[in-house]
CSV table of C-alpha atoms in Angstrom, one decimal:
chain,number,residue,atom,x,y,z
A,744,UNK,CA,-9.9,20.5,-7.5
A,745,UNK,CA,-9.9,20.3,-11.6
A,746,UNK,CA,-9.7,17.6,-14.0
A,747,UNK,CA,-8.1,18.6,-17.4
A,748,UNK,CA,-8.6,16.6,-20.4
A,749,UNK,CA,-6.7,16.3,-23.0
A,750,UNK,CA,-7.8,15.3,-26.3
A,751,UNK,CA,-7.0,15.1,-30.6
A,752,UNK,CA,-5.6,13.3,-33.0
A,753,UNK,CA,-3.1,11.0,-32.1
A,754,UNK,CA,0.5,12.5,-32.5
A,755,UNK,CA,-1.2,15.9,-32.8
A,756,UNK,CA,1.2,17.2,-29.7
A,757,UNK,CA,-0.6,16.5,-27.3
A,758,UNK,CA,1.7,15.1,-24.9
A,759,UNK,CA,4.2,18.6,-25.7
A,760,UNK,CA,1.8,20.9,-24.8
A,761,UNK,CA,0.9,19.5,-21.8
A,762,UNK,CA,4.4,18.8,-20.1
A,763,UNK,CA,6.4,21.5,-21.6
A,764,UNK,CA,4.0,24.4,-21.5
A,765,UNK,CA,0.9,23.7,-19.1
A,766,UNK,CA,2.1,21.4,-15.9
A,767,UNK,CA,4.8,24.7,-16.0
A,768,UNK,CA,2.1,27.1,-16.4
A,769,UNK,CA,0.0,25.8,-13.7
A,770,UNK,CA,2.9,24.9,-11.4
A,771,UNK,CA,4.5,28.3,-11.3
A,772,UNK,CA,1.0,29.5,-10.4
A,773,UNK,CA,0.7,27.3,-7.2
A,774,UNK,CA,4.0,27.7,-6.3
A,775,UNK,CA,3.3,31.6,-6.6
A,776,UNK,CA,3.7,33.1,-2.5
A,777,UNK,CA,0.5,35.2,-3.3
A,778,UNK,CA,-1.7,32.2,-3.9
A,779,UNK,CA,-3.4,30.8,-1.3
A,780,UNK,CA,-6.0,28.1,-3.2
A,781,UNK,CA,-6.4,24.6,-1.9
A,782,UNK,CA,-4.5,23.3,-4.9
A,783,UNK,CA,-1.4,21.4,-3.6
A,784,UNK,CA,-0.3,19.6,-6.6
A,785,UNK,CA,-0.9,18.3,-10.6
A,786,UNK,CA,-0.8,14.6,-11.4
A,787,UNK,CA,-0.6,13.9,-15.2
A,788,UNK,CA,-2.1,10.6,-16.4
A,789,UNK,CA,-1.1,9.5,-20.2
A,790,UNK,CA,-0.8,6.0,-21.8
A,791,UNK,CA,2.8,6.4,-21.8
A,792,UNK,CA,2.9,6.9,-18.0
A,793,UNK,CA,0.5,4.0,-17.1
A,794,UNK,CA,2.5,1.9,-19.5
A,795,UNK,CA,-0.2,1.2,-21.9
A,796,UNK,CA,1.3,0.3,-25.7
A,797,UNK,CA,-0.2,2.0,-29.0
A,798,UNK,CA,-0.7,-1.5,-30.2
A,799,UNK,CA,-3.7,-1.7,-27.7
A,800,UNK,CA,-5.5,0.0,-30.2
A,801,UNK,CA,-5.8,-2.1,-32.7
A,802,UNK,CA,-7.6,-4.4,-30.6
A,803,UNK,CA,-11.6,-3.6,-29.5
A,804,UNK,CA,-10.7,-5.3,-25.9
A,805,UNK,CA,-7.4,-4.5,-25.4
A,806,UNK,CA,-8.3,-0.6,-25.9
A,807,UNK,CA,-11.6,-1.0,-23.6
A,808,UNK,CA,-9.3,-2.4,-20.8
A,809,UNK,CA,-6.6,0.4,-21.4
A,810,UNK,CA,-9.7,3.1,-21.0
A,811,UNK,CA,-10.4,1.4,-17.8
A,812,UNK,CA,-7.7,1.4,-16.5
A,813,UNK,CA,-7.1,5.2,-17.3
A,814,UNK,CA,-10.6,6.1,-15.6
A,815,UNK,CA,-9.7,3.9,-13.0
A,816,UNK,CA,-6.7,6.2,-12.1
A,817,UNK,CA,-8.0,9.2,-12.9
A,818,UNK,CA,-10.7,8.3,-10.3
A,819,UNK,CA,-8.2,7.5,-7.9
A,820,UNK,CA,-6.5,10.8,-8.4
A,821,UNK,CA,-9.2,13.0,-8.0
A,822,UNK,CA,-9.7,15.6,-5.1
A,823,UNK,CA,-10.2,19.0,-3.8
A,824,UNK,CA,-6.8,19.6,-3.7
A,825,UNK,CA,-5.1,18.1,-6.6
A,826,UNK,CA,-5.8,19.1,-10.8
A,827,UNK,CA,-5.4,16.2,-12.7
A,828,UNK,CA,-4.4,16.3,-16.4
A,829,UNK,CA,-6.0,13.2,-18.5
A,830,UNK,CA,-3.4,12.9,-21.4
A,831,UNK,CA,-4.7,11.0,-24.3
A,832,UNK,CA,-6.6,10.3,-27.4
A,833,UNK,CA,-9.6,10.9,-25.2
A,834,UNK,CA,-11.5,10.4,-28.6
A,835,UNK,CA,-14.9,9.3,-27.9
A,836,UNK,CA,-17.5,11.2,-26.4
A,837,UNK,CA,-18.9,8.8,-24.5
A,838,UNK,CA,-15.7,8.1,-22.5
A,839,UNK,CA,-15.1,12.1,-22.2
A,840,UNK,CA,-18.6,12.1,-20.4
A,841,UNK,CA,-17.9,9.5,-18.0
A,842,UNK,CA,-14.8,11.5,-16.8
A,843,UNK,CA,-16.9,14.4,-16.4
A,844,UNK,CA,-19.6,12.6,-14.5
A,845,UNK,CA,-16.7,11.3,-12.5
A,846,UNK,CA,-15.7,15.0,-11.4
A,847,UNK,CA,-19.6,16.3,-11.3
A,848,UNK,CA,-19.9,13.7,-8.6
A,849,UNK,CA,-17.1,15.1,-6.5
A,850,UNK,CA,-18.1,18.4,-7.1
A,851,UNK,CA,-14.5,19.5,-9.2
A,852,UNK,CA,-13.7,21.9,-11.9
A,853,UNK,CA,-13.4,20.5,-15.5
A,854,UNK,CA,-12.0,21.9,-18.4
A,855,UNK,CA,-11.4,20.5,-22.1
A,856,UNK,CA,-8.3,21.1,-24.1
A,857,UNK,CA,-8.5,20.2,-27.4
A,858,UNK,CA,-4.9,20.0,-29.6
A,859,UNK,CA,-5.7,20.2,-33.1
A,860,UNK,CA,-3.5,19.4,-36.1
A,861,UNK,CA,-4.3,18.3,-40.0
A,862,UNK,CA,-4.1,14.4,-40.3
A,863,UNK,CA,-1.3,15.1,-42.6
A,864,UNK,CA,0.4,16.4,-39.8
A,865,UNK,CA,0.0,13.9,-37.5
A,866,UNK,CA,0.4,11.4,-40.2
A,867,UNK,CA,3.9,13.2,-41.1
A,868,UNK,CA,4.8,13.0,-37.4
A,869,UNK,CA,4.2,9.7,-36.8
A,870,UNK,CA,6.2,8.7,-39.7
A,871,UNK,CA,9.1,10.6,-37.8
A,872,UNK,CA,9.0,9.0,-35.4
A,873,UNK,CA,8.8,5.4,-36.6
A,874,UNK,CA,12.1,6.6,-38.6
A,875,UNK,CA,13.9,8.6,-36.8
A,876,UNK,CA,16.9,7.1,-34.4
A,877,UNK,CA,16.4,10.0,-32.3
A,878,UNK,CA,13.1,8.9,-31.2
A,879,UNK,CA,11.5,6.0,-29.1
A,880,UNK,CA,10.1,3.8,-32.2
A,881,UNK,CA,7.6,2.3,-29.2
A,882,UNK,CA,5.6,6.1,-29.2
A,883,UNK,CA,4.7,5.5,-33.1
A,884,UNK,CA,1.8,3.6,-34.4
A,885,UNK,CA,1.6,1.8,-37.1
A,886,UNK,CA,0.3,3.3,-40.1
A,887,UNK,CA,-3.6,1.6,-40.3
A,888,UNK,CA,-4.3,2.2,-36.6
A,889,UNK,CA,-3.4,5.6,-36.9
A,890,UNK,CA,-6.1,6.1,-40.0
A,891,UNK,CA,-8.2,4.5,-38.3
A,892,UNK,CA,-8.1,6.2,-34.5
A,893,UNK,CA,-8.7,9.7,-37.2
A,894,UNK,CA,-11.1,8.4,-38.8
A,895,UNK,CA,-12.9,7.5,-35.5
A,896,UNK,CA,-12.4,10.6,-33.9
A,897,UNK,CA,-15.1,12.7,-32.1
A,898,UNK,CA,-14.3,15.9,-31.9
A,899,UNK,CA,-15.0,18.0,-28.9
A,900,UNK,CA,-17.7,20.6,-28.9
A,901,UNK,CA,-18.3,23.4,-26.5
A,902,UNK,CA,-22.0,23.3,-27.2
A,903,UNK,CA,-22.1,20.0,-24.5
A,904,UNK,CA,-21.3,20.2,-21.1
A,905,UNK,CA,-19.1,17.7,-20.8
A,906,UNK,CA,-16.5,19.2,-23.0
A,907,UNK,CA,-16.8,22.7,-21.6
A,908,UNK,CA,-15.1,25.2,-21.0
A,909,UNK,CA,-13.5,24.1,-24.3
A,910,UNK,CA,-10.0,25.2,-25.4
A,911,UNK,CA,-8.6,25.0,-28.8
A,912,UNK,CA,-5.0,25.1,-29.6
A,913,UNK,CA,-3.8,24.9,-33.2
A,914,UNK,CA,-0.5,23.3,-33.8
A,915,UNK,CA,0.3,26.9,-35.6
A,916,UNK,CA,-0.2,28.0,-31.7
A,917,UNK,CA,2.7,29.4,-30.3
A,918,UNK,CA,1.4,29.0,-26.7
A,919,UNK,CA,-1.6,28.1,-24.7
A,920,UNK,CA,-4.2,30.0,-23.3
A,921,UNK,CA,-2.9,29.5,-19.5
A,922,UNK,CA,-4.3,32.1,-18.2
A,923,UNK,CA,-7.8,31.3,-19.2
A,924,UNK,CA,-7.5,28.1,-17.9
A,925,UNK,CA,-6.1,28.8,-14.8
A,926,UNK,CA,-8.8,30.7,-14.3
A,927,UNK,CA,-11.5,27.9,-15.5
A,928,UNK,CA,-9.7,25.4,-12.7
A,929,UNK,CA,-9.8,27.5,-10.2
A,930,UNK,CA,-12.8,30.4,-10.5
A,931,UNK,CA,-15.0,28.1,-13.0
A,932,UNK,CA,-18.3,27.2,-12.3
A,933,UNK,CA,-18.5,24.6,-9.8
A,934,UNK,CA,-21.8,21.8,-11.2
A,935,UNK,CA,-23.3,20.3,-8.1
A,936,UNK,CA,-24.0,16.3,-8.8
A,937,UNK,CA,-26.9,15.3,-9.9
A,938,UNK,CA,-28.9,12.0,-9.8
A,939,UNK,CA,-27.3,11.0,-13.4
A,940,UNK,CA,-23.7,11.7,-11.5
A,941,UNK,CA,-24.2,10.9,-7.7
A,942,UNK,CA,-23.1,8.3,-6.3
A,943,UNK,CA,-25.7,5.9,-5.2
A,944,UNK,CA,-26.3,5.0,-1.3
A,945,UNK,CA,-25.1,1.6,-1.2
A,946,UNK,CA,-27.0,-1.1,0.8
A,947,UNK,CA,-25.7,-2.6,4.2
A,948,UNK,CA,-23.7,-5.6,4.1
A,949,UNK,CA,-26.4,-7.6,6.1
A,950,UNK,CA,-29.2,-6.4,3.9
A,951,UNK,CA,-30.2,-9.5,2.3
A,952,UNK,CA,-29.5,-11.7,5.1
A,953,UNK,CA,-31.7,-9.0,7.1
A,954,UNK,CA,-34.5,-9.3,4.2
A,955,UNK,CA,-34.7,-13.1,4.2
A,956,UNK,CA,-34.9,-13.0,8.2
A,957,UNK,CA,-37.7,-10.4,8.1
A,958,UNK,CA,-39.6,-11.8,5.9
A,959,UNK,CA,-39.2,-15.5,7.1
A,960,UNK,CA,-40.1,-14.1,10.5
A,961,UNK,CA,-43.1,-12.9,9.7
A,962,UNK,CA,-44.7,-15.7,7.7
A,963,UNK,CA,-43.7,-17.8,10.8
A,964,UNK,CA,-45.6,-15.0,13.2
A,965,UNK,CA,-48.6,-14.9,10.5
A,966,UNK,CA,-49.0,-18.8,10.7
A,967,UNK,CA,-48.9,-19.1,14.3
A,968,UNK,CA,-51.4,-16.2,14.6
A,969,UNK,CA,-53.9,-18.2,12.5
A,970,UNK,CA,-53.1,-21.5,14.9
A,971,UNK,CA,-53.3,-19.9,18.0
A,972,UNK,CA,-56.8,-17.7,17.2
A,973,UNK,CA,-58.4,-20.2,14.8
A,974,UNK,CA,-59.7,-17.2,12.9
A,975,UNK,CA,-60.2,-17.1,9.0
A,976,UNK,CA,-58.1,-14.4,8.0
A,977,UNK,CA,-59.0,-10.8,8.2
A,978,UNK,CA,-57.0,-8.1,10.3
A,979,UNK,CA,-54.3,-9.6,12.7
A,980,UNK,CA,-52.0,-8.2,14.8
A,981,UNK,CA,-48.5,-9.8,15.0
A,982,UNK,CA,-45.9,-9.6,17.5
A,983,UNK,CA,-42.4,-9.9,16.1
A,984,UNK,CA,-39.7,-9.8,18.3
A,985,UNK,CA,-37.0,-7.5,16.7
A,986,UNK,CA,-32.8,-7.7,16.4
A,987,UNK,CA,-32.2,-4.0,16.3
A,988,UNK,CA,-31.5,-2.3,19.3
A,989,UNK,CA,-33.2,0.6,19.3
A,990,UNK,CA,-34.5,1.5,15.8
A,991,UNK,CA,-37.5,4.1,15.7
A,992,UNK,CA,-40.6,2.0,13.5
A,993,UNK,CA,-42.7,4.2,11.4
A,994,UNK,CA,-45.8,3.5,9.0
A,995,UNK,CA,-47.8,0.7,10.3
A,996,UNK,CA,-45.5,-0.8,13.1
A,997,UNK,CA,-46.4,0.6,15.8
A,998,UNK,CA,-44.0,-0.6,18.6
A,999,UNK,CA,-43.2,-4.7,18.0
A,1000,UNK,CA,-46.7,-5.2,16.8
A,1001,UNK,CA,-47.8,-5.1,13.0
A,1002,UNK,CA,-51.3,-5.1,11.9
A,1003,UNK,CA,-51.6,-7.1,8.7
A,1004,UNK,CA,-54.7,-7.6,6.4
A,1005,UNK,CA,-55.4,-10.8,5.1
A,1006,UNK,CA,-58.3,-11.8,2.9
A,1007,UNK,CA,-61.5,-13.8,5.0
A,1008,UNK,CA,-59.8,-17.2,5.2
A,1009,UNK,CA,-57.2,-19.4,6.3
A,1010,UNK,CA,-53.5,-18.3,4.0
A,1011,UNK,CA,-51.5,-21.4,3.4
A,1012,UNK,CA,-47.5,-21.5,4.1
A,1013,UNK,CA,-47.3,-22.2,0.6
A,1014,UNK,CA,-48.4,-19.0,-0.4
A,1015,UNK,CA,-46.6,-17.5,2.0
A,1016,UNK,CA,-43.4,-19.0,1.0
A,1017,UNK,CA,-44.5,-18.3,-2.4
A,1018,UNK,CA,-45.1,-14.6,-1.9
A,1019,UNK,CA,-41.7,-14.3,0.7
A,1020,UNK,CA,-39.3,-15.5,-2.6
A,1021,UNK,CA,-41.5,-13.0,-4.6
A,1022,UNK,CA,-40.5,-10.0,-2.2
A,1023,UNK,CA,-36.9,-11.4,-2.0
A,1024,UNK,CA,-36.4,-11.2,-5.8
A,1025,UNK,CA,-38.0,-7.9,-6.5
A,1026,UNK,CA,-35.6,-6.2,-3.8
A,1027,UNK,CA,-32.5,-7.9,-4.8
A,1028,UNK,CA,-31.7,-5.6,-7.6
A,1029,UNK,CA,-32.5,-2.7,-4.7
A,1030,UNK,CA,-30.1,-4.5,-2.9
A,1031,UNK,CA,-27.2,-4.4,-5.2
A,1032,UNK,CA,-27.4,-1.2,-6.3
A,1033,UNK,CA,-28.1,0.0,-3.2
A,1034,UNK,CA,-31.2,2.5,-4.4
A,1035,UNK,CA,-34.0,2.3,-6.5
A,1036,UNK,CA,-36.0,4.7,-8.6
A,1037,UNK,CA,-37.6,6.6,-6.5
A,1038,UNK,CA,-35.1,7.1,-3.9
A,1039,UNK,CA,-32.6,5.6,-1.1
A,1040,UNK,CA,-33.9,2.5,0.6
A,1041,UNK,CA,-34.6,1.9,4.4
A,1042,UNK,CA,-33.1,-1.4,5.3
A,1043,UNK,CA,-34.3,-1.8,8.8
A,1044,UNK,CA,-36.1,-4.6,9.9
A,1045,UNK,CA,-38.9,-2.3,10.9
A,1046,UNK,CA,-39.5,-1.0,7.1
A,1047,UNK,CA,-38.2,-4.2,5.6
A,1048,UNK,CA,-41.4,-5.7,7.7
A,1049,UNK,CA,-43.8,-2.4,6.7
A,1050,UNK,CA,-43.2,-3.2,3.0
A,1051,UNK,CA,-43.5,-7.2,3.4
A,1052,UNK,CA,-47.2,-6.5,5.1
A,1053,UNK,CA,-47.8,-4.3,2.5
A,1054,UNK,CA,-47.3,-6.8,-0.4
A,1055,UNK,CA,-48.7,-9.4,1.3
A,1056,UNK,CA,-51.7,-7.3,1.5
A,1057,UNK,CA,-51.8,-6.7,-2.3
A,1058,UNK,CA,-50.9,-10.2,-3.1
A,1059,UNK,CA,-52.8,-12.5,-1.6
A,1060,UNK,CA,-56.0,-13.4,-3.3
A,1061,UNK,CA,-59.5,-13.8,-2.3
């Protein structure tokens, strides 16, 4: 239903605000007899909980494989009935705009909570913890990876989309604004996805097997045309007997017969097999991602065959 993030410095309180003030907040609100929302439950998601170490931090890979695998749970954690709170650093823009492509594409609330504090207070924090016996001397960093995750900071704005609606608590704040964002999870404005966020169509399984097949068909049904008429080129008709059961042909196939033009002479296999790998390779990429730029793509045999005559056609020289 909502994805929170959670972002600031490191040891800024983060962590606090979120699971003493709003998982409560929230909570008390769902539990509430007199609402009657689709939202069944919160799942927080926070280094600490996935097990990932400060020390991952000083280390360019380490960190990249620690954001994946928060994005990966987030992901995993994401529907219509669930918020999920993303507590962390959450310090680069970049990363904050894949988690909100990442809802957009489901279609789910976002909201951005950002916990400020002076680096002298986070600073003075950490050092508290890295002396203290009280506390977990594992939740500290060490001294130059905390300068340096400041220094690298980006700070949310609500002037992007990605970090809106943006709310700023102070860590002079004596509570959060969880009325506000109970009302941005659950009344906010829903952003439908768009081709930069949806998800694209992915090819079937059999596509490239059903590409190579096609095509190879084809140049087989082309050369035996020539052999059988003994004409030089010029408009044939070929009639290619088709897998697929009952797929409805559109464009030039009309039934199992495909009218190809071919220039005035006889076309060699080797330019046909030349011209087949051609088609194979262009459509390959098509095949992986499963779209191209101008839209889905129809892997029948029927348009696989339409699109085969057609750069044939435009291929084949004089």
């Amino acid at each position: 239903m909502a994805l929170i993030t959670v972002t600031g410095y490191p040891c800024s309180g983060k962590s606090r605000r979120v699971n003493d003030e709003l998982v409560h907040s929230l909570q008390r609100r769902i539990d509430d007899p007199s609402y009657t929302g689709p939202i069944k439950r919160i799942v927080v998601l926070s280094d600490d909980l996935l097990n990932i170490a400060r020390s991952v931090y000083s280390d360019t890979k380490a960190e990249k494989i620690a954001r994946g695998t928060l994005f990966t749970n987030i992901q995993r954690e994401m529907n219509r009935e669930t918020i999920v709170i993303a507590d962390g650093l959450n310090y680069i823009k970049g990363f904050r705009y894949q988690m909100y492509c990442a809802a957009r594409e489901l279609s789910i609330r976002v909201a951005t909570i950002f916990v400020a504090a002076t680096p002298d207070i986070c600073k003075e924090r950490n050092e508290t913890r890295i002396s203290s016996s009280d506390s977990d001397p594992s939740n500290a960093y060490e001294p130059d990876i905390l300068d340096n995750l400041i220094m690298r900071y980006e700070e949310p704005s609500s002037m992007v989309r990605w970090d809106s609606p943006l709310f700023t608590i102070s860590w002079l704040d004596e509570r959060i604004p969880d009325e506000d964002i109970w009302k941005a999870v659950t009344e906010g404005e829903v952003k439908p996805p768009n081709a930069g966020t949806s998800a694209a169509p992915k090819a079937p399984t059999d596509a490239l097997s059903v590409l190579e097949q096609t095509a190879s068909s084809m140049v087989s049904a082309i050369l035996a045309e020539q052999s059988a008429s003994g004409s030089a080129g010029g408009s044939i008709k070929l009639s290619i007997q088709s897998t697929e059961s009952s797929a409805p042909t559109k464009g030039k196939v009309q039934g199992q017969t495909l009218i190809v033009n071919l220039p005035p002479r006889n076309v060699t296999l080797s330019e046909l097999q030349r011209l087949k790998r051609q088609f194979i390779t262009s459509h390959k990429k098509a095949v992986t991602l499963g779209s191209t730029e101008k839209g889905d793509v129809d892997w029948s045999e029927g348009s696989v065959r339409e699109r085969f005559a057609v750069f044939l056609e435009n291929h084949l020289s004089l």
